[in-house]
Tab-separated table of C-alpha atoms in Angstrom:
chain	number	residue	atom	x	y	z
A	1	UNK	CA	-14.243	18.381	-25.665
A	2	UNK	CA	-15.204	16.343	-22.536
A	3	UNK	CA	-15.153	12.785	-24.544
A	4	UNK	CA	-12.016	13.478	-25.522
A	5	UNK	CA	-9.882	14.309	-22.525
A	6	UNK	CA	-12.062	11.676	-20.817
A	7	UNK	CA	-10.349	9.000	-23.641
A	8	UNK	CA	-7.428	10.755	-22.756
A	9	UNK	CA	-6.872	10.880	-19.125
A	10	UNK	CA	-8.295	6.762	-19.113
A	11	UNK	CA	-5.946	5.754	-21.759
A	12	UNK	CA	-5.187	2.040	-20.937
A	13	UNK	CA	-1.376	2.490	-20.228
A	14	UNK	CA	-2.419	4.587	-18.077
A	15	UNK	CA	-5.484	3.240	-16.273
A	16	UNK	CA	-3.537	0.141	-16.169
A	17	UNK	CA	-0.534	1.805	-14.384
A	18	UNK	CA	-3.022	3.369	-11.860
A	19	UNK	CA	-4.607	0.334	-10.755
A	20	UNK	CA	-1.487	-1.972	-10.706
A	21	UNK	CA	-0.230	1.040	-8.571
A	22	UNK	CA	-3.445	0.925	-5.926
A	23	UNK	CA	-3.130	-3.482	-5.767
A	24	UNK	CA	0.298	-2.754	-4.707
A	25	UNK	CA	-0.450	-0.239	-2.122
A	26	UNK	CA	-3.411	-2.247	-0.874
A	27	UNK	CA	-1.667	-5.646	-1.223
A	28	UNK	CA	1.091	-4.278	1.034
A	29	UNK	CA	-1.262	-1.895	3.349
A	30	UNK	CA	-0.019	-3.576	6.416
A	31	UNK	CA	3.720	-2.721	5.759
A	32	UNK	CA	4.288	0.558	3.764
A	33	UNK	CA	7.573	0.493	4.194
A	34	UNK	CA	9.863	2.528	2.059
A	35	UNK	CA	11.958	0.211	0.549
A	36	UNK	CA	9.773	-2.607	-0.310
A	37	UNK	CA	7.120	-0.713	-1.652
A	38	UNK	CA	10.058	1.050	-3.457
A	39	UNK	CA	11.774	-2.135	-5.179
A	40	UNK	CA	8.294	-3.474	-6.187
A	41	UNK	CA	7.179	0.277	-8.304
A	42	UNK	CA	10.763	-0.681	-9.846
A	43	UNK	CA	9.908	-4.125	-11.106
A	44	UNK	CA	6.534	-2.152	-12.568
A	45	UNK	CA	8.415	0.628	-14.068
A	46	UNK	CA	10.442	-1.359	-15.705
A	47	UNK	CA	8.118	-3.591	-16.810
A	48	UNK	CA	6.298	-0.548	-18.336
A	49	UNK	CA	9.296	0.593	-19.956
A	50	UNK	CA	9.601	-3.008	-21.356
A	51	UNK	CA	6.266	-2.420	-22.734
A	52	UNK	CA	6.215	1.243	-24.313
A	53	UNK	CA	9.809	-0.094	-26.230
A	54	UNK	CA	7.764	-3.463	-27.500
A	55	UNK	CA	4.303	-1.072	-28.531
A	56	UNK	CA	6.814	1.849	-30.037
A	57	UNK	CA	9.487	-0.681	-31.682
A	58	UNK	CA	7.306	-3.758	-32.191
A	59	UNK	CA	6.676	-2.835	-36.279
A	60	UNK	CA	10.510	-1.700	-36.789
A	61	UNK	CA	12.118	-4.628	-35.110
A	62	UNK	CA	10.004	-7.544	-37.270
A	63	UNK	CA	9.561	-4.945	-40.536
A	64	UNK	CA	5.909	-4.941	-40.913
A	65	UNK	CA	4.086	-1.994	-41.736
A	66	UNK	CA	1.034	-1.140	-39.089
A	67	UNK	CA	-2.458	0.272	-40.372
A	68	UNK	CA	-3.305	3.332	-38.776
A	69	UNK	CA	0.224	3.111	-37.239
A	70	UNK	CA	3.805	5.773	-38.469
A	71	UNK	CA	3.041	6.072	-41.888
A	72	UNK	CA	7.266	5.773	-42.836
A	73	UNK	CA	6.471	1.978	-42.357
A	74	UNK	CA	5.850	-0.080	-45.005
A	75	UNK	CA	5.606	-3.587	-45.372
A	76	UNK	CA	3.132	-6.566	-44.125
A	77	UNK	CA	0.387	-5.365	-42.619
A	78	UNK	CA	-0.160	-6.912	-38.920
A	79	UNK	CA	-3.590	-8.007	-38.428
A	80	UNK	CA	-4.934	-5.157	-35.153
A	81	UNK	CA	-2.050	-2.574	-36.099
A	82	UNK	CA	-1.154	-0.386	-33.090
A	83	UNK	CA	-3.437	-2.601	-30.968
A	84	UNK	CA	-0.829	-5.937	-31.724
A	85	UNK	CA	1.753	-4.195	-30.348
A	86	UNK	CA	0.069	-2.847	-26.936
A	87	UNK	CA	-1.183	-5.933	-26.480
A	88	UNK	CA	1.856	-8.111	-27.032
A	89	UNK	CA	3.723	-5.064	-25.471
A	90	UNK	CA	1.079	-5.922	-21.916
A	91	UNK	CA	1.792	-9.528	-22.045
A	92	UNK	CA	5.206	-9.060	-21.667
A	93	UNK	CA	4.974	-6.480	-19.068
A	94	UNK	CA	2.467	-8.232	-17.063
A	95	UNK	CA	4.035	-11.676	-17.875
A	96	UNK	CA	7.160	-10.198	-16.048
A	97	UNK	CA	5.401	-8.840	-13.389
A	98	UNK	CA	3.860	-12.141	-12.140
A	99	UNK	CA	6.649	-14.436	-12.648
A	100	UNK	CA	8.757	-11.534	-10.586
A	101	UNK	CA	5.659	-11.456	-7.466
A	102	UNK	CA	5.642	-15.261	-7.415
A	103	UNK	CA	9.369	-15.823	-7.401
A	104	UNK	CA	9.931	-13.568	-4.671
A	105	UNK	CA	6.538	-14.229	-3.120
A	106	UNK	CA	5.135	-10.906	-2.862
A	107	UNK	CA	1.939	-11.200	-1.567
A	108	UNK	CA	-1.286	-12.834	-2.970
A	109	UNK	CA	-3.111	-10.547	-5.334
A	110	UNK	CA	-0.565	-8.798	-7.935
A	111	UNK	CA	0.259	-12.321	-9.198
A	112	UNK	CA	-2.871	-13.395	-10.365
A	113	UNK	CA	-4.210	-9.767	-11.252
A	114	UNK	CA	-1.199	-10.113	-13.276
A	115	UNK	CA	-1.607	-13.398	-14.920
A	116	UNK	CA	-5.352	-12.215	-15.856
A	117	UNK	CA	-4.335	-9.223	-17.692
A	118	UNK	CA	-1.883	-11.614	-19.381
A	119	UNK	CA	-4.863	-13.647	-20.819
A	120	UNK	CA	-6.816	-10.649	-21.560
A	121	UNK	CA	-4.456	-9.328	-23.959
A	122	UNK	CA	-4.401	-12.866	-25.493
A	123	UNK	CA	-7.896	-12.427	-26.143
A	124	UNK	CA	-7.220	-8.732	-27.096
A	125	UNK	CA	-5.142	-10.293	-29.960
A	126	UNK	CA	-7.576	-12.509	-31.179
A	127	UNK	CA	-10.551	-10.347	-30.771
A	128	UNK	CA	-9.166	-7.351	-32.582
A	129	UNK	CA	-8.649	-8.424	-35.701
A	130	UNK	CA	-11.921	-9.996	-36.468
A	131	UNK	CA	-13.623	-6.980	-34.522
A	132	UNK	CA	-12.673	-3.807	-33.116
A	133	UNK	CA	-13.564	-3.949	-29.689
A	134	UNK	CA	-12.276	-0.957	-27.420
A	135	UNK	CA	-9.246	-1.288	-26.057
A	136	UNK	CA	-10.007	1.268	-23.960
A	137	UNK	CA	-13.014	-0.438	-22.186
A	138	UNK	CA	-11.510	-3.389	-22.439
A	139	UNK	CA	-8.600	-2.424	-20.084
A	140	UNK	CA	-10.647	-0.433	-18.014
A	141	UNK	CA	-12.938	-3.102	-17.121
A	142	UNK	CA	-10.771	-6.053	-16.622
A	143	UNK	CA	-8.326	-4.282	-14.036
A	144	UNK	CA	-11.492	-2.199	-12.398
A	145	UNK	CA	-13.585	-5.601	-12.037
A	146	UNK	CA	-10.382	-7.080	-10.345
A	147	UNK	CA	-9.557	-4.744	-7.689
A	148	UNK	CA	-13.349	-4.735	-6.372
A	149	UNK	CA	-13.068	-8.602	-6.295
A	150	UNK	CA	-10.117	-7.664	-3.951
A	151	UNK	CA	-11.979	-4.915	-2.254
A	152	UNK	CA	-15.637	-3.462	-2.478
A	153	UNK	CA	-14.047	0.075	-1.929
A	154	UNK	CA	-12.355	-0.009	-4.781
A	155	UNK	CA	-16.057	0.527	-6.576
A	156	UNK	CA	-16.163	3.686	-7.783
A	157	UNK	CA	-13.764	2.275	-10.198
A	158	UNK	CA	-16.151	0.698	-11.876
A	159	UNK	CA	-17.470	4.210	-13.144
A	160	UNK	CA	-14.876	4.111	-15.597
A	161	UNK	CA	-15.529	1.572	-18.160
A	162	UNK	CA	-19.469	2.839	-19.010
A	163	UNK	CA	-17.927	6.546	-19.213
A	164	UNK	CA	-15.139	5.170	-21.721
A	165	UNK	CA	-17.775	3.568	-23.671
A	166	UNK	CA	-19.844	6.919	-23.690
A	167	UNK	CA	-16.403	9.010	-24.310
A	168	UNK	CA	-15.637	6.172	-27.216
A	169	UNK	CA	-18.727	6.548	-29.064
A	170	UNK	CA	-18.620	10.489	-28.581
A	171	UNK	CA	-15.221	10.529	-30.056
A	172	UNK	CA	-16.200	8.820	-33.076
A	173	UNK	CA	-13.560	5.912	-32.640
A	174	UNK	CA	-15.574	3.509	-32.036
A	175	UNK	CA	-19.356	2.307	-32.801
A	176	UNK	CA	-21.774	1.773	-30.092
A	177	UNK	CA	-21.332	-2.390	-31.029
A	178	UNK	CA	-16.860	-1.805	-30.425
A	179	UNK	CA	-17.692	0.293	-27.430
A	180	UNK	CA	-20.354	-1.817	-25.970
A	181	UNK	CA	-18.272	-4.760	-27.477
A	182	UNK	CA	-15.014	-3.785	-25.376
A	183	UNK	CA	-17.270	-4.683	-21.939
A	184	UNK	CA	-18.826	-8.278	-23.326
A	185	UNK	CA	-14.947	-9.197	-24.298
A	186	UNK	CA	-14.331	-7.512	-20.015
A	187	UNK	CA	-17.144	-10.130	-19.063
A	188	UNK	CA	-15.988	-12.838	-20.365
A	189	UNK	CA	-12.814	-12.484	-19.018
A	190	UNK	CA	-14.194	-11.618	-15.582
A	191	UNK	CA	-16.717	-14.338	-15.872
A	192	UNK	CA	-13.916	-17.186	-16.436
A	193	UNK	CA	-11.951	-16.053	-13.596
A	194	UNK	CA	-14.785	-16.167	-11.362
A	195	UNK	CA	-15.862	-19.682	-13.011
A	196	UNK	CA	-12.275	-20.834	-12.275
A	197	UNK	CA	-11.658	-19.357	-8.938
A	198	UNK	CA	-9.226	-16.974	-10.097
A	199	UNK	CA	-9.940	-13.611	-9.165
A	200	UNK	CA	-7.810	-12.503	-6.579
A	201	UNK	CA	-9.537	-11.238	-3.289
A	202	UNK	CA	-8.286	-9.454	-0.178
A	203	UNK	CA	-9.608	-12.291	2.510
């Protein structure tokens, strides 16, 4: 079914990946050289790693059981389930990222793209629990919104988000409110960066 490998191929770990893969690229599109470009993919890989070990092992390691998560756990219930731990698992990822870029003072747009998918998934946390906005939308539109801030070429990105709320629905795993929900919880992110001043651009 189309929905479904849509949902599939724009999973957020993955859509996420991609796009902190084309900052980097563009962020550095003056010097492509080898072994910078190189040593910053590591810090991201690893990062990622970081991540997929907190989302996998998050429910083991503190001995909760997760609601819709490996039915051998038992225990507390966390409030969001597999969402928690991909969120917390993507603030520690992109929490490493940014202190990394700014430390070694990498350029001017990972950072902060960084920092704001940080705070999304600090809102992701909060939101979730109370109502089950889309993840996938959610991390679609936050990183999408970003890179045309940086870049009005990056647009067709912004072609994702509406199709993952279309694929969503389709799916059955969310409502048309979660799907529709995941882009006003994208907005308001978006909106306070802009607010603030924080969105990085390419000037």
């Amino acid at each position: 079914m189309l929905a479904d490998t849509v949902s599939t191929l724009f999973t957020p770990e993955l859509f996420l990946l991609l796009t902190t893969l084309l900052l980097i690229g563009y962020e550095n599109r003056r010097d492509l050289s080898l072994r910078p470009l190189a040593t910053r993919i590591g810090v991201v890989v690893a990062a990622w790693v970081v991540a997929f070990g907190v989302y996998q092992g998050g429910a083991a390691v503190v001995g909760t059981g997760v609601p819709g998560g490996d039915a051998r756990l038992v225990g507390t219930a966390v409030p969001g389930g597999d969402d928690f731990f991909a969120a917390l698992g993507l603030i520690v990822a992109f929490s490493t990222i940014a202190l990394v870029w700014r430390r070694q003072d990498w350029g001017p747009l990972v950072a902060p793209y960084a920092a704001l998918l940080v705070v999304t998934s600090l809102l992701h946390l909060v939101v979730v629990p109370l109502w089950n906005a889309s993840s996938h939308v959610i991390y679609a539109a936050v990183p999408a919104g970003v890179l045309v801030a940086a870049d009005r070429r990056f647009a067709p990105l912004l072609a994702v988000p509406p199709l993952l709320v279309w694929s969503r629905v389709a799916t059955g795993a969310h409502t048309v409110d979660e799907a529709v929900g995941g882009l006003v919880v994208a907005g308001v992110v978006l909106g306070g960066a802009f607010a603030l001043d924080r969105l990085p651009t390419g000037r």
